[in-house]
mmCIF file of C-alpha atoms in Angstrom:
data_model
loop_
_atom_site.group_PDB
_atom_site.id
_atom_site.type_symbol
_atom_site.label_atom_id
_atom_site.label_comp_id
_atom_site.label_asym_id
_atom_site.label_seq_id
_atom_site.Cartn_x
_atom_site.Cartn_y
_atom_site.Cartn_z
ATOM 1 C CA UNK A 24 75.468 31.972 11.123
ATOM 2 C CA UNK A 25 77.419 30.131 13.841
ATOM 3 C CA UNK A 26 76.797 26.827 15.542
ATOM 4 C CA UNK A 27 76.496 27.646 19.231
ATOM 5 C CA UNK A 28 76.308 25.159 22.096
ATOM 6 C CA UNK A 29 74.556 26.507 25.217
ATOM 7 C CA UNK A 30 75.282 24.346 28.252
ATOM 8 C CA UNK A 31 72.614 24.706 30.910
ATOM 9 C CA UNK A 32 68.860 24.804 30.275
ATOM 10 C CA UNK A 33 67.778 26.795 33.293
ATOM 11 C CA UNK A 34 66.000 30.128 32.872
ATOM 12 C CA UNK A 35 69.131 32.119 31.927
ATOM 13 C CA UNK A 36 70.598 29.495 29.614
ATOM 14 C CA UNK A 37 67.276 29.122 27.830
ATOM 15 C CA UNK A 38 66.845 32.904 27.509
ATOM 16 C CA UNK A 39 70.325 33.278 26.008
ATOM 17 C CA UNK A 40 69.579 30.409 23.614
ATOM 18 C CA UNK A 41 66.501 32.348 22.514
ATOM 19 C CA UNK A 42 68.559 35.495 21.844
ATOM 20 C CA UNK A 43 71.035 33.477 19.747
ATOM 21 C CA UNK A 44 68.211 31.827 17.798
ATOM 22 C CA UNK A 45 66.654 35.231 17.106
ATOM 23 C CA UNK A 46 70.016 36.237 15.626
ATOM 24 C CA UNK A 47 69.853 33.350 13.172
ATOM 25 C CA UNK A 48 72.425 31.054 14.764
ATOM 26 C CA UNK A 49 72.173 27.286 14.956
ATOM 27 C CA UNK A 50 71.565 26.732 18.679
ATOM 28 C CA UNK A 51 72.006 23.466 20.530
ATOM 29 C CA UNK A 52 70.912 23.541 24.202
ATOM 30 C CA UNK A 53 72.339 20.971 26.596
ATOM 31 C CA UNK A 54 70.692 19.704 29.758
ATOM 32 C CA UNK A 55 71.670 16.768 31.958
ATOM 33 C CA UNK A 56 67.956 15.889 32.175
ATOM 34 C CA UNK A 57 66.744 13.775 29.244
ATOM 35 C CA UNK A 58 63.055 14.498 29.998
ATOM 36 C CA UNK A 59 63.688 18.261 29.813
ATOM 37 C CA UNK A 60 65.425 17.910 26.465
ATOM 38 C CA UNK A 61 62.425 15.948 25.163
ATOM 39 C CA UNK A 62 60.008 18.582 26.460
ATOM 40 C CA UNK A 63 61.876 21.412 24.736
ATOM 41 C CA UNK A 64 62.105 19.533 21.431
ATOM 42 C CA UNK A 65 58.487 18.396 21.430
ATOM 43 C CA UNK A 66 56.670 21.448 22.856
ATOM 44 C CA UNK A 67 59.245 24.206 22.213
ATOM 45 C CA UNK A 68 58.791 25.344 25.787
ATOM 46 C CA UNK A 69 60.688 25.092 29.074
ATOM 47 C CA UNK A 70 57.788 25.474 31.470
ATOM 48 C CA UNK A 71 59.684 24.941 34.731
ATOM 49 C CA UNK A 72 62.166 27.732 34.117
ATOM 50 C CA UNK A 73 60.459 30.070 31.617
ATOM 51 C CA UNK A 74 56.733 29.591 31.926
ATOM 52 C CA UNK A 75 54.515 30.399 28.917
ATOM 53 C CA UNK A 76 57.449 31.356 26.661
ATOM 54 C CA UNK A 77 57.464 29.888 23.141
ATOM 55 C CA UNK A 78 60.978 28.963 22.026
ATOM 56 C CA UNK A 79 62.092 29.181 18.377
ATOM 57 C CA UNK A 80 61.970 25.809 16.628
ATOM 58 C CA UNK A 81 65.580 26.352 15.600
ATOM 59 C CA UNK A 82 66.674 25.560 19.187
ATOM 60 C CA UNK A 83 67.511 21.880 19.544
ATOM 61 C CA UNK A 84 67.892 20.394 23.005
ATOM 62 C CA UNK A 85 69.920 17.334 23.994
ATOM 63 C CA UNK A 86 71.273 15.550 27.078
ATOM 64 C CA UNK A 87 74.216 14.271 25.017
ATOM 65 C CA UNK A 88 77.086 16.702 25.709
ATOM 66 C CA UNK A 89 79.305 15.406 22.902
ATOM 67 C CA UNK A 90 76.568 15.780 20.284
ATOM 68 C CA UNK A 91 75.738 19.257 21.570
ATOM 69 C CA UNK A 92 79.262 20.685 21.142
ATOM 70 C CA UNK A 93 80.194 18.791 17.963
ATOM 71 C CA UNK A 94 81.356 21.296 15.309
ATOM 72 C CA UNK A 95 80.354 24.266 17.498
ATOM 73 C CA UNK A 96 82.350 27.472 17.201
ATOM 74 C CA UNK A 97 81.074 28.917 20.496
ATOM 75 C CA UNK A 98 80.302 27.201 23.813
ATOM 76 C CA UNK A 99 78.180 29.229 26.266
ATOM 77 C CA UNK A 100 78.423 27.925 29.849
ATOM 78 C CA UNK A 101 75.353 28.744 31.919
ATOM 79 C CA UNK A 102 75.478 26.182 34.727
ATOM 80 C CA UNK A 103 75.505 26.893 38.479
ATOM 81 C CA UNK A 104 78.975 27.706 39.747
ATOM 82 C CA UNK A 105 78.936 24.683 42.068
ATOM 83 C CA UNK A 106 78.621 22.446 38.966
ATOM 84 C CA UNK A 107 81.178 24.351 36.842
ATOM 85 C CA UNK A 108 84.199 22.131 37.551
ATOM 86 C CA UNK A 109 82.227 18.938 36.929
ATOM 87 C CA UNK A 110 80.732 20.174 33.653
ATOM 88 C CA UNK A 111 84.112 21.514 32.444
ATOM 89 C CA UNK A 112 85.695 18.174 33.265
ATOM 90 C CA UNK A 113 83.151 16.514 30.989
ATOM 91 C CA UNK A 114 83.458 19.214 28.352
ATOM 92 C CA UNK A 115 87.213 18.840 27.880
ATOM 93 C CA UNK A 116 86.703 15.181 26.968
ATOM 94 C CA UNK A 117 84.342 15.947 24.071
ATOM 95 C CA UNK A 118 85.814 19.146 22.637
ATOM 96 C CA UNK A 119 87.520 18.304 19.359
ATOM 97 C CA UNK A 120 87.624 21.750 17.792
ATOM 98 C CA UNK A 121 89.003 24.956 19.242
ATOM 99 C CA UNK A 122 86.106 27.104 20.461
ATOM 100 C CA UNK A 123 85.394 30.409 22.151
ATOM 101 C CA UNK A 124 84.084 29.731 25.646
ATOM 102 C CA UNK A 125 81.710 32.258 27.179
ATOM 103 C CA UNK A 126 80.305 31.919 30.645
ATOM 104 C CA UNK A 127 77.269 33.719 32.060
ATOM 105 C CA UNK A 128 77.401 32.263 35.596
ATOM 106 C CA UNK A 129 77.869 34.580 38.591
ATOM 107 C CA UNK A 130 79.705 33.333 41.623
ATOM 108 C CA UNK A 131 82.971 32.678 43.458
ATOM 109 C CA UNK A 132 84.166 29.236 44.443
ATOM 110 C CA UNK A 133 84.413 28.801 48.262
ATOM 111 C CA UNK A 134 87.771 27.611 49.526
ATOM 112 C CA UNK A 135 89.723 28.482 46.392
ATOM 113 C CA UNK A 136 88.106 31.922 45.928
ATOM 114 C CA UNK A 137 88.414 31.397 42.187
ATOM 115 C CA UNK A 138 86.411 33.379 39.697
ATOM 116 C CA UNK A 139 84.457 31.270 37.187
ATOM 117 C CA UNK A 140 86.873 32.005 34.343
ATOM 118 C CA UNK A 141 89.723 30.777 36.535
ATOM 119 C CA UNK A 142 87.848 27.557 37.276
ATOM 120 C CA UNK A 143 87.279 27.005 33.564
ATOM 121 C CA UNK A 144 90.934 27.636 32.679
ATOM 122 C CA UNK A 145 92.035 25.170 35.348
ATOM 123 C CA UNK A 146 89.757 22.400 34.075
ATOM 124 C CA UNK A 147 90.010 22.802 30.276
ATOM 125 C CA UNK A 148 93.384 22.774 28.486
ATOM 126 C CA UNK A 149 94.204 26.041 26.671
ATOM 127 C CA UNK A 150 94.647 24.285 23.340
ATOM 128 C CA UNK A 151 90.921 23.496 23.320
ATOM 129 C CA UNK A 152 89.721 27.138 23.404
ATOM 130 C CA UNK A 153 90.605 30.481 21.854
ATOM 131 C CA UNK A 154 89.749 32.580 24.943
ATOM 132 C CA UNK A 155 87.318 32.714 27.867
ATOM 133 C CA UNK A 156 84.709 35.501 27.816
ATOM 134 C CA UNK A 157 82.445 36.573 30.640
ATOM 135 C CA UNK A 158 78.910 37.912 29.978
ATOM 136 C CA UNK A 159 77.332 39.818 32.809
ATOM 137 C CA UNK A 160 74.978 42.684 33.590
ATOM 138 C CA UNK A 161 71.434 43.540 34.722
ATOM 139 C CA UNK A 162 69.481 40.887 32.879
ATOM 140 C CA UNK A 163 66.514 38.931 34.253
ATOM 141 C CA UNK A 164 65.894 35.892 32.063
ATOM 142 C CA UNK A 165 62.124 36.475 32.267
ATOM 143 C CA UNK A 166 62.456 39.877 30.617
ATOM 144 C CA UNK A 167 65.039 38.763 28.070
ATOM 145 C CA UNK A 168 62.725 35.935 27.002
ATOM 146 C CA UNK A 169 59.986 38.505 26.410
ATOM 147 C CA UNK A 170 62.455 40.456 24.241
ATOM 148 C CA UNK A 171 62.328 43.484 26.503
ATOM 149 C CA UNK A 172 65.273 45.938 26.194
ATOM 150 C CA UNK A 173 68.321 44.620 28.063
ATOM 151 C CA UNK A 174 71.987 45.649 28.231
ATOM 152 C CA UNK A 175 74.954 43.483 29.255
ATOM 153 C CA UNK A 176 78.733 43.582 29.175
ATOM 154 C CA UNK A 177 81.241 41.076 27.824
ATOM 155 C CA UNK A 178 84.929 40.959 28.702
ATOM 156 C CA UNK A 179 87.940 38.792 27.854
ATOM 157 C CA UNK A 180 91.711 39.017 27.989
ATOM 158 C CA UNK A 181 91.676 39.504 24.201
ATOM 159 C CA UNK A 182 89.381 42.391 23.134
ATOM 160 C CA UNK A 183 88.960 40.914 19.656
ATOM 161 C CA UNK A 184 87.458 37.773 21.131
ATOM 162 C CA UNK A 185 85.089 39.791 23.347
ATOM 163 C CA UNK A 186 83.992 41.647 20.204
ATOM 164 C CA UNK A 187 83.211 38.360 18.474
ATOM 165 C CA UNK A 188 80.873 37.442 21.344
ATOM 166 C CA UNK A 189 79.417 40.941 21.257
ATOM 167 C CA UNK A 190 78.547 40.407 17.580
ATOM 168 C CA UNK A 191 77.149 36.958 18.375
ATOM 169 C CA UNK A 192 74.543 38.217 20.845
ATOM 170 C CA UNK A 193 73.767 41.843 19.994
ATOM 171 C CA UNK A 194 70.419 42.778 18.491
ATOM 172 C CA UNK A 195 67.759 45.469 18.799
ATOM 173 C CA UNK A 196 66.509 44.223 22.166
ATOM 174 C CA UNK A 197 69.758 42.813 23.598
ATOM 175 C CA UNK A 198 72.521 45.407 23.576
ATOM 176 C CA UNK A 199 76.040 44.232 24.381
ATOM 177 C CA UNK A 200 78.948 46.413 25.487
ATOM 178 C CA UNK A 201 82.604 45.393 25.879
ATOM 179 C CA UNK A 202 84.836 45.997 28.860
ATOM 180 C CA UNK A 203 88.612 45.527 29.241
ATOM 181 C CA UNK A 204 88.240 44.626 32.972
ATOM 182 C CA UNK A 205 87.599 40.889 33.143
ATOM 183 C CA UNK A 206 88.205 40.742 36.886
ATOM 184 C CA UNK A 207 85.833 43.606 37.654
ATOM 185 C CA UNK A 208 83.068 42.310 35.392
ATOM 186 C CA UNK A 209 83.204 38.880 37.002
ATOM 187 C CA UNK A 210 83.438 40.085 40.586
ATOM 188 C CA UNK A 211 80.725 42.703 40.172
ATOM 189 C CA UNK A 212 78.301 40.110 38.827
ATOM 190 C CA UNK A 213 79.114 37.673 41.623
ATOM 191 C CA UNK A 214 79.217 39.996 44.640
ATOM 192 C CA UNK A 215 75.994 41.835 43.872
ATOM 193 C CA UNK A 216 74.091 38.637 44.732
ATOM 194 C CA UNK A 217 75.214 39.045 48.384
ATOM 195 C CA UNK A 218 73.778 42.554 48.547
ATOM 196 C CA UNK A 219 70.565 41.322 46.880
ATOM 197 C CA UNK A 220 70.143 38.807 49.699
ATOM 198 C CA UNK A 221 70.554 41.723 52.102
ATOM 199 C CA UNK A 222 67.972 43.820 50.233
ATOM 200 C CA UNK A 223 65.495 40.932 50.416
ATOM 201 C CA UNK A 224 66.186 40.517 54.151
ATOM 202 C CA UNK A 225 65.565 44.221 54.661
ATOM 203 C CA UNK A 226 62.261 44.043 52.806
ATOM 204 C CA UNK A 227 61.293 40.872 54.671
ATOM 205 C CA UNK A 228 61.855 42.688 57.963
ATOM 206 C CA UNK A 229 59.468 45.396 56.819
ATOM 207 C CA UNK A 230 62.038 48.139 56.412
ATOM 208 C CA UNK A 231 61.459 50.757 53.738
ATOM 209 C CA UNK A 232 63.130 52.228 50.679
ATOM 210 C CA UNK A 233 65.483 54.366 52.758
ATOM 211 C CA UNK A 234 67.091 51.256 54.267
ATOM 212 C CA UNK A 235 67.332 49.506 50.920
ATOM 213 C CA UNK A 236 68.903 52.531 49.222
ATOM 214 C CA UNK A 237 71.529 52.690 51.974
ATOM 215 C CA UNK A 238 72.169 48.953 51.694
ATOM 216 C CA UNK A 239 72.681 49.134 47.922
ATOM 217 C CA UNK A 240 74.963 52.167 48.153
ATOM 218 C CA UNK A 241 77.116 50.859 50.980
ATOM 219 C CA UNK A 242 77.071 47.425 49.403
ATOM 220 C CA UNK A 243 78.558 48.899 46.239
ATOM 221 C CA UNK A 244 81.400 50.315 48.358
ATOM 222 C CA UNK A 245 82.103 46.831 49.711
ATOM 223 C CA UNK A 246 82.113 45.354 46.230
ATOM 224 C CA UNK A 247 84.580 48.006 45.070
ATOM 225 C CA UNK A 248 86.853 47.440 48.056
ATOM 226 C CA UNK A 249 87.126 43.698 47.519
ATOM 227 C CA UNK A 250 87.219 44.006 43.741
ATOM 228 C CA UNK A 251 90.087 46.494 43.671
ATOM 229 C CA UNK A 252 92.020 44.338 46.172
ATOM 230 C CA UNK A 253 91.944 41.640 43.493
ATOM 231 C CA UNK A 254 93.059 43.959 40.703
ATOM 232 C CA UNK A 255 89.727 45.264 39.300
ATOM 233 C CA UNK A 256 89.323 48.828 38.043
ATOM 234 C CA UNK A 257 87.063 50.674 40.559
ATOM 235 C CA UNK A 258 85.283 52.458 37.707
ATOM 236 C CA UNK A 259 83.947 49.110 36.444
ATOM 237 C CA UNK A 260 81.625 48.952 39.438
ATOM 238 C CA UNK A 261 79.890 52.204 38.371
ATOM 239 C CA UNK A 262 78.756 50.437 35.174
ATOM 240 C CA UNK A 263 76.348 47.712 34.165
ATOM 241 C CA UNK A 264 78.049 44.878 36.052
ATOM 242 C CA UNK A 265 78.219 46.966 39.241
ATOM 243 C CA UNK A 266 75.524 49.478 40.038
ATOM 244 C CA UNK A 267 73.350 48.297 37.104
ATOM 245 C CA UNK A 268 73.265 44.698 38.275
ATOM 246 C CA UNK A 269 72.838 45.809 41.897
ATOM 247 C CA UNK A 270 69.737 47.886 41.067
ATOM 248 C CA UNK A 271 67.971 45.143 39.150
ATOM 249 C CA UNK A 272 68.865 42.335 41.558
ATOM 250 C CA UNK A 273 68.082 44.247 44.756
ATOM 251 C CA UNK A 274 64.721 45.686 43.635
ATOM 252 C CA UNK A 275 62.994 42.988 41.592
ATOM 253 C CA UNK A 276 60.855 40.014 42.578
ATOM 254 C CA UNK A 277 62.394 38.234 39.565
ATOM 255 C CA UNK A 278 65.634 37.973 41.559
ATOM 256 C CA UNK A 279 66.127 34.600 43.266
ATOM 257 C CA UNK A 280 68.525 36.212 45.708
ATOM 258 C CA UNK A 281 66.076 38.934 46.663
ATOM 259 C CA UNK A 282 63.281 36.372 47.050
ATOM 260 C CA UNK A 283 65.467 34.152 49.227
ATOM 261 C CA UNK A 284 66.507 37.087 51.383
ATOM 262 C CA UNK A 285 62.893 38.195 51.722
ATOM 263 C CA UNK A 286 61.992 34.804 53.166
ATOM 264 C CA UNK A 287 64.954 34.942 55.546
ATOM 265 C CA UNK A 288 63.838 38.352 56.737
ATOM 266 C CA UNK A 289 60.414 36.915 57.468
ATOM 267 C CA UNK A 290 61.999 34.341 59.742
ATOM 268 C CA UNK A 291 62.186 31.222 57.553
ATOM 269 C CA UNK A 292 65.303 29.048 58.107
ATOM 270 C CA UNK A 293 67.821 28.865 55.267
ATOM 271 C CA UNK A 294 67.279 25.202 54.402
ATOM 272 C CA UNK A 295 63.522 25.699 54.083
ATOM 273 C CA UNK A 296 64.063 28.788 51.935
ATOM 274 C CA UNK A 297 66.360 26.946 49.541
ATOM 275 C CA UNK A 298 63.898 24.039 49.314
ATOM 276 C CA UNK A 299 61.057 26.432 48.452
ATOM 277 C CA UNK A 300 63.100 28.216 45.759
ATOM 278 C CA UNK A 301 63.604 25.125 43.619
ATOM 279 C CA UNK A 302 66.500 26.852 41.834
ATOM 280 C CA UNK A 303 70.085 27.701 42.744
ATOM 281 C CA UNK A 304 70.533 30.857 44.862
ATOM 282 C CA UNK A 305 74.095 31.837 43.948
ATOM 283 C CA UNK A 306 74.349 34.517 46.656
ATOM 284 C CA UNK A 307 74.399 31.966 49.482
ATOM 285 C CA UNK A 308 77.545 30.185 48.254
ATOM 286 C CA UNK A 309 79.139 33.450 47.192
ATOM 287 C CA UNK A 310 78.583 35.005 50.621
ATOM 288 C CA UNK A 311 80.718 32.272 52.199
ATOM 289 C CA UNK A 312 83.464 32.703 49.607
ATOM 290 C CA UNK A 313 83.467 36.517 49.786
ATOM 291 C CA UNK A 314 83.485 36.490 53.586
ATOM 292 C CA UNK A 315 86.473 34.185 53.630
ATOM 293 C CA UNK A 316 88.261 36.076 50.858
ATOM 294 C CA UNK A 317 87.724 39.441 52.584
ATOM 295 C CA UNK A 318 89.341 38.079 55.719
ATOM 296 C CA UNK A 319 92.309 36.792 53.721
ATOM 297 C CA UNK A 320 92.660 40.095 51.867
ATOM 298 C CA UNK A 321 92.157 42.204 54.997
ATOM 299 C CA UNK A 322 89.180 43.996 53.402
ATOM 300 C CA UNK A 323 86.403 45.424 55.579
ATOM 301 C CA UNK A 324 82.970 44.118 54.442
ATOM 302 C CA UNK A 325 80.479 44.658 57.321
ATOM 303 C CA UNK A 326 77.339 44.015 55.248
ATOM 304 C CA UNK A 327 78.748 40.767 53.816
ATOM 305 C CA UNK A 328 79.898 39.723 57.303
ATOM 306 C CA UNK A 329 76.418 40.373 58.668
ATOM 307 C CA UNK A 330 74.728 38.356 55.956
ATOM 308 C CA UNK A 331 77.266 35.561 56.490
ATOM 309 C CA UNK A 332 76.254 35.428 60.172
ATOM 310 C CA UNK A 333 72.562 35.315 59.243
ATOM 311 C CA UNK A 334 73.094 32.483 56.741
ATOM 312 C CA UNK A 335 75.641 30.342 58.530
ATOM 313 C CA UNK A 336 75.587 31.285 62.225
ATOM 314 C CA UNK A 337 71.813 31.745 62.735
ATOM 315 C CA UNK A 338 72.202 35.396 63.718
ATOM 316 C CA UNK A 339 68.970 37.346 64.081
ATOM 317 C CA UNK A 340 68.560 39.690 61.093
ATOM 318 C CA UNK A 341 67.323 42.568 63.288
ATOM 319 C CA UNK A 342 70.384 42.291 65.528
ATOM 320 C CA UNK A 343 72.628 42.441 62.455
ATOM 321 C CA UNK A 344 70.852 45.560 61.172
ATOM 322 C CA UNK A 345 71.169 47.216 64.573
ATOM 323 C CA UNK A 346 74.897 46.474 64.620
ATOM 324 C CA UNK A 347 75.337 47.948 61.134
ATOM 325 C CA UNK A 348 73.454 51.121 62.104
ATOM 326 C CA UNK A 349 75.544 51.694 65.230
ATOM 327 C CA UNK A 350 78.983 51.234 63.662
ATOM 328 C CA UNK A 351 81.630 53.854 64.316
ATOM 329 C CA UNK A 352 81.001 57.071 62.378
ATOM 330 C CA UNK A 353 83.137 57.742 59.299
ATOM 331 C CA UNK A 354 83.339 59.902 56.156
ATOM 332 C CA UNK A 355 81.086 58.670 53.349
ATOM 333 C CA UNK A 356 83.739 59.093 50.654
ATOM 334 C CA UNK A 357 86.528 57.525 52.736
ATOM 335 C CA UNK A 358 86.341 54.236 50.812
ATOM 336 C CA UNK A 359 86.553 55.908 47.402
ATOM 337 C CA UNK A 360 89.366 58.169 48.484
ATOM 338 C CA UNK A 361 91.375 55.249 49.784
ATOM 339 C CA UNK A 362 90.856 53.247 46.602
ATOM 340 C CA UNK A 363 91.855 56.163 44.346
ATOM 341 C CA UNK A 364 94.927 56.873 46.485
ATOM 342 C CA UNK A 365 96.023 53.248 46.197
ATOM 343 C CA UNK A 366 95.534 53.276 42.418
ATOM 344 C CA UNK A 367 97.588 56.487 42.059
ATOM 345 C CA UNK A 368 100.391 54.984 44.138
ATOM 346 C CA UNK A 369 100.582 51.747 42.123
#
């Protein structure tokens, strides 16, 4: 049994806390909202984020960060990427013992284009943690909390540390694989949210499965292009954190990004959509970061560029789709061929 601190009591943080509690660990769940901590401790529920789910009584919630991480061996960061630097700044002040830090947040920081693990390593001194692990994959919190079969991937610079986190989480319902490609796992999990926005927009416009299948497939090509330009293994994107996460996020009403895109496709303005959601839609912020990063890297990402224009330049979604459908003709496997050629020449 380990003492595990889970920072972030949204739907995903709460679901991961439940998995850890099922595995017999001592779980302390942190939230910045005192009333939410009281609700979880008194009712053993988190109705706003996981409605009608009974939480194990072994989960203890607190809004005191220092008390939450005291004597913990593992810290699981599950806060929105826009809050990551702030939370890590607070965390470094209260960490007294060396821990393994795992993050399960999916995004890229606009401006710096940093992955989440890079943000963490910049904010927390290395002497305070053993390694940083990323946990990603096709995993709706709603289904995890119902203990439905789910598979995810963990990755770290040190395989032995990733295996410790694998052992921490794995059980009969929650299967955990390891990957040596930290960059690919992180970027796959982040960039798929952009394509999920596009899938929702397509559905909101009333287009069918043909259009969505094309969007997912060509979106995967964009993810692979940008990912490999940053050092990822292109094969990573054929796995759970690539095509697996794309499928689940682009086709399910559980997906916040799909739901937000669906509203945009129906003609709702972005600010109104975000107000209605009531939860963070990571794809919006990631779209801006990926669009800027692609320009810096010289990587062609027409779908991402189109979604950027819809989100931030008030472009009409139908006009963007028309432009994508009338692009210059090309060979379908051209992207893959170019990527493989580059890898062979490295």
